[in-house]
Tab-separated table of C-alpha atoms in Angstrom:
chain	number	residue	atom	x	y	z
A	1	UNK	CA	35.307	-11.146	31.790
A	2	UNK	CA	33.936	-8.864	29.276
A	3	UNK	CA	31.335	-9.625	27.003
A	4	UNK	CA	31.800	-10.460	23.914
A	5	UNK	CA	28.466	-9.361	22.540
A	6	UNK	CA	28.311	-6.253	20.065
A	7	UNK	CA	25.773	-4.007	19.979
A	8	UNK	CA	24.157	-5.109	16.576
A	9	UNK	CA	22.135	-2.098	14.013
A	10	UNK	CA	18.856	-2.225	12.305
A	11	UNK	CA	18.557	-3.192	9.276
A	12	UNK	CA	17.581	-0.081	7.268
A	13	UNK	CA	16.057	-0.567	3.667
A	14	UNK	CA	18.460	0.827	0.727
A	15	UNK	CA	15.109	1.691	-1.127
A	16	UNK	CA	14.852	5.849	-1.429
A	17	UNK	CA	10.713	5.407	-1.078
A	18	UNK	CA	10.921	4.184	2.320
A	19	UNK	CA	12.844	6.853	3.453
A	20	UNK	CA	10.844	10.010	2.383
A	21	UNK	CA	7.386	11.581	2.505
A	22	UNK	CA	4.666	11.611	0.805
A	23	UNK	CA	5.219	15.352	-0.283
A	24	UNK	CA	8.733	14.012	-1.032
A	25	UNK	CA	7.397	11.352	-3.551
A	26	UNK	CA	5.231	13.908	-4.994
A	27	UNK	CA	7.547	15.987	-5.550
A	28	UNK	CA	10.461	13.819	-6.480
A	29	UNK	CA	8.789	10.977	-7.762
A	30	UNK	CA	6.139	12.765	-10.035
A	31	UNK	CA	8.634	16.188	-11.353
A	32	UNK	CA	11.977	15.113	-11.442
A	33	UNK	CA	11.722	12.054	-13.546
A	34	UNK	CA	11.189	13.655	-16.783
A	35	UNK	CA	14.477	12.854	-17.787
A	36	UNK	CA	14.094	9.667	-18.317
A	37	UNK	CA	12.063	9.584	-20.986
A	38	UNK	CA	12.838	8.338	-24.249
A	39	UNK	CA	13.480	10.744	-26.658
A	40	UNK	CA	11.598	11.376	-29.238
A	41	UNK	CA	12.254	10.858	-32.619
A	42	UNK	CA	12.230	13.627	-35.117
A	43	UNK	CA	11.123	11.467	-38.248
A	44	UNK	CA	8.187	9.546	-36.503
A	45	UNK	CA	4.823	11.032	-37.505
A	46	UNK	CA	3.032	13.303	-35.021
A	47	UNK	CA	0.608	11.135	-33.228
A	48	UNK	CA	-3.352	12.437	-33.527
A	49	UNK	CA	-4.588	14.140	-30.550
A	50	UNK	CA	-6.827	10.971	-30.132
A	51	UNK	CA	-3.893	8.954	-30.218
A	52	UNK	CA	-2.139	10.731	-28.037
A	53	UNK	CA	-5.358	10.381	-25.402
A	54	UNK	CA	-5.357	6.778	-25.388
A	55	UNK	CA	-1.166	6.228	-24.862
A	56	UNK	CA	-1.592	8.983	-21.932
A	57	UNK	CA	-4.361	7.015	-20.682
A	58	UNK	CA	-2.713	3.973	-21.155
A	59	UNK	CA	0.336	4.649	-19.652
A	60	UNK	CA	-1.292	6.382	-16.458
A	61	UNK	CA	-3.051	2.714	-16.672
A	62	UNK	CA	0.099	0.820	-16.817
A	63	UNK	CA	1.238	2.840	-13.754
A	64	UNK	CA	-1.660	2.048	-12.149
A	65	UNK	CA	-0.394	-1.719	-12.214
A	66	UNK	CA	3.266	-0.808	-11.520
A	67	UNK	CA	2.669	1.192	-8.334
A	68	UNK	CA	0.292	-1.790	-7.260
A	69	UNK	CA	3.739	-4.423	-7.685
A	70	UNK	CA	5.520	-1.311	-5.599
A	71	UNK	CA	2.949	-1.958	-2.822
A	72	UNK	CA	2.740	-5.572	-2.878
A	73	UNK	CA	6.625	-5.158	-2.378
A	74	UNK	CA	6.771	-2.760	-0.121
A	75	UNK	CA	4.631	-5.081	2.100
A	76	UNK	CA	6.768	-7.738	1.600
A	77	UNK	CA	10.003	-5.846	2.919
A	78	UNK	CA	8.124	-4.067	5.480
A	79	UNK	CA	7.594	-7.803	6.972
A	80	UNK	CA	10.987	-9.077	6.065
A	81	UNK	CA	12.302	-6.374	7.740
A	82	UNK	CA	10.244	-7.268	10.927
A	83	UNK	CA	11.682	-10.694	10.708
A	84	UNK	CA	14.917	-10.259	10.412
A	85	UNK	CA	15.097	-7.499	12.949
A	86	UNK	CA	13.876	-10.483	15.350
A	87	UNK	CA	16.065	-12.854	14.179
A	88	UNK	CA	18.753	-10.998	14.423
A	89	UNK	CA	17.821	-10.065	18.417
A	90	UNK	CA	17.999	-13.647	18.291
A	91	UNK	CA	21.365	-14.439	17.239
A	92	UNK	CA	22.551	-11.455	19.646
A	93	UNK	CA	20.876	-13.591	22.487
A	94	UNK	CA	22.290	-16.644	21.402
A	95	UNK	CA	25.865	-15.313	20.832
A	96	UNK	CA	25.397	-13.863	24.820
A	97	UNK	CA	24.274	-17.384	25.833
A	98	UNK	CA	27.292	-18.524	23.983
A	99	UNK	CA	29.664	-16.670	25.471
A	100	UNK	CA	28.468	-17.306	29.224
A	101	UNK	CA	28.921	-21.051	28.251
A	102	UNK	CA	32.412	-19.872	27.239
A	103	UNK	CA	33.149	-17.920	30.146
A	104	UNK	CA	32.022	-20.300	32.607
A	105	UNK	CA	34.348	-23.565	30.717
A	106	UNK	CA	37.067	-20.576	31.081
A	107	UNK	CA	36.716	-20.338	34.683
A	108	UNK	CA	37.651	-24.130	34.824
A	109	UNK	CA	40.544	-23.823	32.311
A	110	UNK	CA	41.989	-20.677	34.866
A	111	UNK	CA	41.591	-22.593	38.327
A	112	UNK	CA	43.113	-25.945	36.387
A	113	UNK	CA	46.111	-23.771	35.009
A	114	UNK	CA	46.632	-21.834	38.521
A	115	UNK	CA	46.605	-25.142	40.223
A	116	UNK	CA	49.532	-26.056	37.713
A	117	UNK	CA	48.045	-28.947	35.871
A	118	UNK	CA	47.102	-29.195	32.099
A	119	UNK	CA	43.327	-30.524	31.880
A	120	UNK	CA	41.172	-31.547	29.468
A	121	UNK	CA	38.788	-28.569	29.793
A	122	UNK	CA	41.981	-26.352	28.905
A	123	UNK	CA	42.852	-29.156	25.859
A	124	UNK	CA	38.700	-28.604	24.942
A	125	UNK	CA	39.595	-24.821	24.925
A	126	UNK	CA	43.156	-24.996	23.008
A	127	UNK	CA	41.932	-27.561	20.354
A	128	UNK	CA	41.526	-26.900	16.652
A	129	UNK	CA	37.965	-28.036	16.616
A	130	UNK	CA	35.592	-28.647	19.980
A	131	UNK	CA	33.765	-31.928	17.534
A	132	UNK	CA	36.946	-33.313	17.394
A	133	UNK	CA	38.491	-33.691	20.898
A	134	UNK	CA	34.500	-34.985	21.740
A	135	UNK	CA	35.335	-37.618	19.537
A	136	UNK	CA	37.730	-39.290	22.157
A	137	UNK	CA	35.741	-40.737	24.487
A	138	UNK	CA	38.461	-41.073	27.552
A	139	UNK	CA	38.068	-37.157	27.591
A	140	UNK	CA	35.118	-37.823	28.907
A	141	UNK	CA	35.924	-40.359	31.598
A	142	UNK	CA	38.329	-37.636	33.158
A	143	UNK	CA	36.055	-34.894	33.382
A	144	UNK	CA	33.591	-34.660	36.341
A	145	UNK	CA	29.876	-34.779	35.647
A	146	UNK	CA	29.875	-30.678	36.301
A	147	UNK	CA	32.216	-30.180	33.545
A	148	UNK	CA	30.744	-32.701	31.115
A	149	UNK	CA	27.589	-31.240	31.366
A	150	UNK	CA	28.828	-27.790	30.611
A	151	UNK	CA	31.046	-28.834	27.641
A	152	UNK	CA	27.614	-30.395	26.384
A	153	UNK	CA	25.812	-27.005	27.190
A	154	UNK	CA	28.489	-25.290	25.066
A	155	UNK	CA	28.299	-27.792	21.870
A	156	UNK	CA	24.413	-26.633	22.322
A	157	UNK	CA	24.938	-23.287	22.417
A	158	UNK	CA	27.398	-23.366	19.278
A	159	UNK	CA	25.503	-25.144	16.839
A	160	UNK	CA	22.202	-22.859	17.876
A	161	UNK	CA	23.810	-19.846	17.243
A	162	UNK	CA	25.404	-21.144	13.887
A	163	UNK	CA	21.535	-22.039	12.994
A	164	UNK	CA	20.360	-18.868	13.640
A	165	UNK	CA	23.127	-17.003	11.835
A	166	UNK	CA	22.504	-19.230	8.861
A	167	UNK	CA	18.759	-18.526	9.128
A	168	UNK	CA	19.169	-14.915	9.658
A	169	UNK	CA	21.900	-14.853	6.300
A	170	UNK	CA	19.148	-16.095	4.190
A	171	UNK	CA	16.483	-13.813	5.260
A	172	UNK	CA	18.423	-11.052	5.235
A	173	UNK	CA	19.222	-12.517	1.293
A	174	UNK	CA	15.571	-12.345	0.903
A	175	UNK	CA	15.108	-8.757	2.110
A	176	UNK	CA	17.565	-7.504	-0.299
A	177	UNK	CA	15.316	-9.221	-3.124
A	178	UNK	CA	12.477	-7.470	-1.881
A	179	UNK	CA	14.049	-4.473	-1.821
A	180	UNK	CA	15.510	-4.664	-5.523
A	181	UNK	CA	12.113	-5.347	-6.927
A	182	UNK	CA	10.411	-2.245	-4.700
A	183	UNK	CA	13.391	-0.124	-6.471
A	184	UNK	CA	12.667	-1.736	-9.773
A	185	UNK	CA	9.069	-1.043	-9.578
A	186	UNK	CA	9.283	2.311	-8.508
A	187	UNK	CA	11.496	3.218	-10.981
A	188	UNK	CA	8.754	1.569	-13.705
A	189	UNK	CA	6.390	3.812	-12.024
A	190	UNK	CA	8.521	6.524	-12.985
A	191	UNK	CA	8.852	5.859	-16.602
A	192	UNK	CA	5.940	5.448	-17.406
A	193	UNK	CA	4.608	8.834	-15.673
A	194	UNK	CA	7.748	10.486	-17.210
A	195	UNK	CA	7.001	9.161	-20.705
A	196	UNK	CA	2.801	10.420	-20.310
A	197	UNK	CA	3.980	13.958	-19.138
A	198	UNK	CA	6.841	13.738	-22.345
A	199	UNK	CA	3.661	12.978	-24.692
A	200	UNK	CA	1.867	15.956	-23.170
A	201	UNK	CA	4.613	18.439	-23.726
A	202	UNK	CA	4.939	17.644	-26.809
A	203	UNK	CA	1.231	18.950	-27.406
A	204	UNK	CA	0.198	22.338	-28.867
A	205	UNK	CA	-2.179	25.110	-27.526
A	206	UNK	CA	-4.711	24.075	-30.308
A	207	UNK	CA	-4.153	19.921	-29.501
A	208	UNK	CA	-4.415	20.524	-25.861
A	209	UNK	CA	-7.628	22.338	-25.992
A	210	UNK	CA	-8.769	19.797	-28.569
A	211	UNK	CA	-7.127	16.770	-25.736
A	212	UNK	CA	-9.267	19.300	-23.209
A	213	UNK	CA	-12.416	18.855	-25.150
A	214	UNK	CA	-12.310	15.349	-25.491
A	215	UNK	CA	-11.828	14.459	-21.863
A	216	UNK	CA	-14.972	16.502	-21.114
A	217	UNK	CA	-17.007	14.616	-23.559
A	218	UNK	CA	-15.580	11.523	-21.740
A	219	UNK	CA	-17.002	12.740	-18.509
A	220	UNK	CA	-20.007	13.952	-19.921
A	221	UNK	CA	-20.790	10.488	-21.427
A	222	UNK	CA	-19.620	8.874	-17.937
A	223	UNK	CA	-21.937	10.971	-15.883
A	224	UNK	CA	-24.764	10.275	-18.499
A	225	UNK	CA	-24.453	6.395	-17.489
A	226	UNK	CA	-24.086	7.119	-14.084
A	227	UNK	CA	-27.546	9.351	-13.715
A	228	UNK	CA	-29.190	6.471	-15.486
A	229	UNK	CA	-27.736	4.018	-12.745
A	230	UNK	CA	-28.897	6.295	-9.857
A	231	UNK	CA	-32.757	6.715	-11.672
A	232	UNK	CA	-32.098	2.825	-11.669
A	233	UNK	CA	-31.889	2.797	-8.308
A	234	UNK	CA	-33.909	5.268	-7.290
A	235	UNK	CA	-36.921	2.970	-9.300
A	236	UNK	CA	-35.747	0.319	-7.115
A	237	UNK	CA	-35.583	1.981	-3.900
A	238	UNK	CA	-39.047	2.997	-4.323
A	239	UNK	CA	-40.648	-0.651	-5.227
A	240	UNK	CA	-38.900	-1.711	-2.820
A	241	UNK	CA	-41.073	0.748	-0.500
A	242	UNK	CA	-43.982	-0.321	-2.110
A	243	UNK	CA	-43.362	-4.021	-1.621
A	244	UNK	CA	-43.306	-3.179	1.927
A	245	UNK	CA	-45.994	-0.775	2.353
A	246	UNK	CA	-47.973	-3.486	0.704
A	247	UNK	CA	-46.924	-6.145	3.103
A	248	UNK	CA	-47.560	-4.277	5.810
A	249	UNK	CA	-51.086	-3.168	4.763
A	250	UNK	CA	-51.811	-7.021	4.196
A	251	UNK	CA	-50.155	-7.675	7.695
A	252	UNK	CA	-52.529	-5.313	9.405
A	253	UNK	CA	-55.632	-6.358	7.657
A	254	UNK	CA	-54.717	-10.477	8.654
A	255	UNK	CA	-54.342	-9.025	12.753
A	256	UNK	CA	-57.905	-7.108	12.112
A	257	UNK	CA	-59.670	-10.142	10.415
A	258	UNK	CA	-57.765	-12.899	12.871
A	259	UNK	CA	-60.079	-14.670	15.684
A	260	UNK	CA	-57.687	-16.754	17.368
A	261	UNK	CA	-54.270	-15.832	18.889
A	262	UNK	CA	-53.069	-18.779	17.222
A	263	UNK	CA	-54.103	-17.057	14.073
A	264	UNK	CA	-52.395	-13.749	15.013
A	265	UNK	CA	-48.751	-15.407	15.658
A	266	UNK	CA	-47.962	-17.022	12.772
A	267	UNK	CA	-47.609	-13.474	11.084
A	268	UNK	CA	-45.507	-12.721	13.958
A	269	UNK	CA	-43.812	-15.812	13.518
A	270	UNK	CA	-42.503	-15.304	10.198
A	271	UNK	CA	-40.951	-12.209	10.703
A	272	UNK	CA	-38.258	-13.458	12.668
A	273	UNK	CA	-35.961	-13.935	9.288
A	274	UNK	CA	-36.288	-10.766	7.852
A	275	UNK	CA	-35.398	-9.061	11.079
A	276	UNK	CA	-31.956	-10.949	11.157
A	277	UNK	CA	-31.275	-10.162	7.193
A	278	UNK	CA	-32.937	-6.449	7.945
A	279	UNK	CA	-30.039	-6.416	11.208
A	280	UNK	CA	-27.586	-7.805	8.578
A	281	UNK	CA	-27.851	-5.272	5.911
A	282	UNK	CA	-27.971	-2.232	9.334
A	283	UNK	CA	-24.777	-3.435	10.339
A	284	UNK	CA	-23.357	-3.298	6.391
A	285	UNK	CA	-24.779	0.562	7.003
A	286	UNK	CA	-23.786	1.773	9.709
A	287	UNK	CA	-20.466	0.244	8.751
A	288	UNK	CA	-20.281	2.144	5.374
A	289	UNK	CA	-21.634	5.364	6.734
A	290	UNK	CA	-17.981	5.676	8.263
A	291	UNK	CA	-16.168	4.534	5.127
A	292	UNK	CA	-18.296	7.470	2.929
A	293	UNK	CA	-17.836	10.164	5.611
A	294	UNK	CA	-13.457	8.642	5.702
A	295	UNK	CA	-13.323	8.991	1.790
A	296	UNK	CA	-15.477	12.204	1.779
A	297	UNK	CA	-13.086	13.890	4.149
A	298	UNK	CA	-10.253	12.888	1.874
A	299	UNK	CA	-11.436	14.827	-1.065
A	300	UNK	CA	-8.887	17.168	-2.253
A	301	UNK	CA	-5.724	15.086	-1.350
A	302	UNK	CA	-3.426	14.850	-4.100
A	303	UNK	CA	-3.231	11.137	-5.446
A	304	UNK	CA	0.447	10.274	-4.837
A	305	UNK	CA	1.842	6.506	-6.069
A	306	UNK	CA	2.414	4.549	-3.202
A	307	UNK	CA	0.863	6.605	-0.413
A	308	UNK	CA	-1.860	5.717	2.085
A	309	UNK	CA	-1.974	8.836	3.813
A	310	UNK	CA	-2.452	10.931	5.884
A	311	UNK	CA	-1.966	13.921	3.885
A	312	UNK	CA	-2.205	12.334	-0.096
A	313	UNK	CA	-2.954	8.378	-1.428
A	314	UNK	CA	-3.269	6.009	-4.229
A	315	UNK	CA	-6.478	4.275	-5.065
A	316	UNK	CA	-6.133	1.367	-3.176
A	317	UNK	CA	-4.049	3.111	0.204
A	318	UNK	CA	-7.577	5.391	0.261
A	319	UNK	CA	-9.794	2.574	-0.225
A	320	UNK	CA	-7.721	0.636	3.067
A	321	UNK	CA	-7.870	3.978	4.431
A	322	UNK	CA	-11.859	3.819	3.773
A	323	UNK	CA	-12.827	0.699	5.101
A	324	UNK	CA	-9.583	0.838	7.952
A	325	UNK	CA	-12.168	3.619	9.686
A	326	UNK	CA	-15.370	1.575	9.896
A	327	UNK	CA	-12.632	-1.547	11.970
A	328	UNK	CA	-12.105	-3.778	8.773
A	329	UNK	CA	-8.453	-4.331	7.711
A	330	UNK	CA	-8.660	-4.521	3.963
A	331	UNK	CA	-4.775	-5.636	2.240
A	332	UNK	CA	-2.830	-3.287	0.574
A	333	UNK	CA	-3.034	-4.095	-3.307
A	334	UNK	CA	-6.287	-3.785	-5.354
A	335	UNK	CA	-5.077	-7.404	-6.652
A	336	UNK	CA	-5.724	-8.716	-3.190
A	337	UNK	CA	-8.704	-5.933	-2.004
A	338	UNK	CA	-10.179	-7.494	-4.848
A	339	UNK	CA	-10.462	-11.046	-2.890
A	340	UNK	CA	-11.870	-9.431	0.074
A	341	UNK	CA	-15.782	-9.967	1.112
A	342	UNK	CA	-18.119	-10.769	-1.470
A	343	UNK	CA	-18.490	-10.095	-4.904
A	344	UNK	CA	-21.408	-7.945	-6.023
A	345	UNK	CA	-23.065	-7.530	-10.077
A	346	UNK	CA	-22.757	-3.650	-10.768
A	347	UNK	CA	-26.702	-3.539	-10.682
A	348	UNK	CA	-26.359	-4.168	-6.697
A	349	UNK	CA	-23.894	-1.755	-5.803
A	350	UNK	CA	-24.733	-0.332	-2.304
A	351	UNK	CA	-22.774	2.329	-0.517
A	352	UNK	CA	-19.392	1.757	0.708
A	353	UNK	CA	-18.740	-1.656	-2.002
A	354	UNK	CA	-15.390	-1.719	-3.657
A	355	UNK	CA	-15.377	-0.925	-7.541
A	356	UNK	CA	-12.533	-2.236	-9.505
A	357	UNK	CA	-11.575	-1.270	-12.734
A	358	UNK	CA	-9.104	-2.622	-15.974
A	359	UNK	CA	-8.235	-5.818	-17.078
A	360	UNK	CA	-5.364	-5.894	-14.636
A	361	UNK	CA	-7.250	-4.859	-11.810
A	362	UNK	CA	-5.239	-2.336	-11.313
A	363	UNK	CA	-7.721	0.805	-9.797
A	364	UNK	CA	-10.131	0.754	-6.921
A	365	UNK	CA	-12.849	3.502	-5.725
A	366	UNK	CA	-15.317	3.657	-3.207
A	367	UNK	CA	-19.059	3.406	-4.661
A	368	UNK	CA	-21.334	6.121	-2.920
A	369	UNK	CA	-24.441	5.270	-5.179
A	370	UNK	CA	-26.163	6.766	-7.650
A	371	UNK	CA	-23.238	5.671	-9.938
A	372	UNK	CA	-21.123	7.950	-8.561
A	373	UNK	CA	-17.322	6.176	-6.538
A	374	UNK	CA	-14.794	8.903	-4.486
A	375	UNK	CA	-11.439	7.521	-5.801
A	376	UNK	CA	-7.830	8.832	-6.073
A	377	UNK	CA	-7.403	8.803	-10.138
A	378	UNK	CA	-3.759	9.468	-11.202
A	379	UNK	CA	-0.725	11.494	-10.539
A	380	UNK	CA	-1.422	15.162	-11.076
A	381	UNK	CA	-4.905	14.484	-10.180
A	382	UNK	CA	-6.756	14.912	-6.332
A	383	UNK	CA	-9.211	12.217	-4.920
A	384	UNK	CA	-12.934	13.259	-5.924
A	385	UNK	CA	-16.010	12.133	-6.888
A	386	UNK	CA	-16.412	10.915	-10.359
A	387	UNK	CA	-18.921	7.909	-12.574
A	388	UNK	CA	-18.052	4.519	-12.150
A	389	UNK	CA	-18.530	4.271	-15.806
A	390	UNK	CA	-15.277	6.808	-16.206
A	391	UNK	CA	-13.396	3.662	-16.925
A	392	UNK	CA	-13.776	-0.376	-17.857
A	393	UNK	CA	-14.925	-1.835	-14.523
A	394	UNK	CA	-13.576	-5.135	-13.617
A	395	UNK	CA	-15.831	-5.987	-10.926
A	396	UNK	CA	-16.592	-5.107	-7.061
A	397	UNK	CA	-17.234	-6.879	-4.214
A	398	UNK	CA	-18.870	-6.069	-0.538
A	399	UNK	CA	-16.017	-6.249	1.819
A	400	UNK	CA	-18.004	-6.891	4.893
């Protein structure tokens, strides 16, 4: 007998992101959405150039947040997907099971009706409802222990593969909510970028220069603050080598002046911690050494929302990217990056911490000292080194 089975499909998402490349979403994603921003109105007054600054910066801001709800999403229906793809390999394998119990009560129903008699396995088969002729127990009496047993394998068999169908109805339920709220998002992303580059247009020669001028004063004042951090730490980094010169001078003149070799050990012996918090802060190192040289050979990738590479990113796919290279598996969102490791004052930023930025937590770079982060800043914009201080930081934290 044939079976029954059909071949079942993947499920395939109906959001447009999933299916396209990165160069796709920059293209597509970042140039195409223009239309749909609001018009403006001819009788509102013309916003300052100032003015005009902070709503561009804002809005690049409130992308910022959007395209992190597009990635928490986009996680979410990646794993959905996952599950219901297994789930539904389940119910396949279930339905096969289902149908072998099937076949094999069939095989009694045939040899019953060649042998001219009317049985209750063929009654079982021909009923309305399998529950229902179970209910009368002299069924049961007539059938041979063979038979009953099967009958009881295929009541098993049903009401699994109903349970798994159910199961697999309501996650596949919950995939297409995932997948409405990645569309949703994306298409907030696009608004907002398509509402910044309407603002921009709308600029003249003279107000762009003047938008040109004060965005370089911005920088200017950002890599002020960001010198003064790395003289900071510079000042530290040589008391530091001064405390230690100093204990090592007093070190050597205990070992010349001791006369006992009870005397000489207990320098010895209270070494022992620093060397496990000096092998502590080596491994943090080593580690960051390959996030720096990761983000460093990043520089000059175009910053594309929703991307983690290869070939272009967003501030927290390069950041994963970053840390992904020195073995530690960071999430995908800033708003969960954020909860990763431990959390570190600005003052003790080393190499390879995360920075976070905005209220909303809604930007990430890598710090690389001296005040300095390599980050992925905005659409239109390519990852690079820039100040910390270029925006509000939120906070940072040491990840391992």
């Amino acid at each position: 007998m044939a079976s029954h089975r059909k071949p079942r499909t993947r499920v395939r998402t109906t959001a447009p992101a999933l299916g396209v490349t990165t160069a796709a979403l920059a293209s597509v994603g970042l140039l195409a959405q223009s239309a749909g921003a609001a018009p403006a109105d001819p009788s509102a007054p013309k916003p300052s150039v100032e003015e005009v600054q902070k709503k561009v910066d804002d809005l690049y801001r409130q992308a910022g947040t959007a395209t992190q709800k597009y990635n928490l999403a986009k996680e979410a229906t990646d794993k959905q997907r996952k599950s219901v793809d297994g789930m539904l390999d389940s119910v396949a394998r279930s339905t096969e099971r289902l149908n072998d119990a099937r076949r094999k009560l069939g095989t009694y129903a045939a040899a019953q009706y060649r042998s001219g008699s009317v049985t209750p396995t063929a009654a079982l088969l021909l009923a309305d409802s399998p529950q229902a002729y179970f209910d009368q127990n002299r069924l049961m009496d007539r059938m041979t222990e063979r038979q009953r047993a099967d009958v009881t394998d295929f009541q098993k068999q049903q009401e699994t593969a109903s349970e798994e169908r159910a199961e697999a109805t309501r996650s596949l339920q919950s995939l297409s909510e995932s997948q409405a709220s990645l569309k949703s998002s994306k298409q907030d992303v696009q608004r907002k970028l398509a509402e910044a580059r309407d603002l921009l247009s709308r600029l003249t020669a003279q107000e762009k220069a003047r938008l040109a001028k004060l965005e370089k004063e911005r920088e200017a004042e950002a890599r002020r603050k960001a010198e003064a951090k790395a003289r900071a730490e510079a000042e530290a980094a040589e008391k530091a080598d001064a405390e230690r010169e100093r204990e090592r001078r007093e070190e050597a003149q205990r070992d010349e002046s001791g006369t006992g070799a009870g005397t000489g050990a207990a320098p010895g012996a209270g070494t022992s911690p620093g060397t496990g918090t000096g092998s502590s802060s080596d491994a943090y190192a080593a580690k960051a050494e390959k996030v720096l040289a990761f983000a460093r050979a990043q520089i000059g990738k175009p910053y594309v929302w929703g991307a983690a590479g290869p070939s272009s990113y967003d501030c927290s796919g390069l950041t994963q990217g970053a840390w992904k290279a020195a073995g530690v598996t960071l999430p995908r969102t800033t708003w969960d990056q954020v909860n990763v490791g431990t959390r570190v004052a600005t003052e003790n930023l080393k190499p390879g911490d995360l920075v976070f930025f905005y209220d909303d937590i809604s930007h990430v770079g890598v710090y690389i000292g001296g005040g300095k982060m390599i980050h992925a800043p905005k659409p239109g914009a390519y990852v690079r080194e820039e100040s910390i201080f270029y925006m509000p930081i939120h906070g940072s934290v040491r990840p391992a």
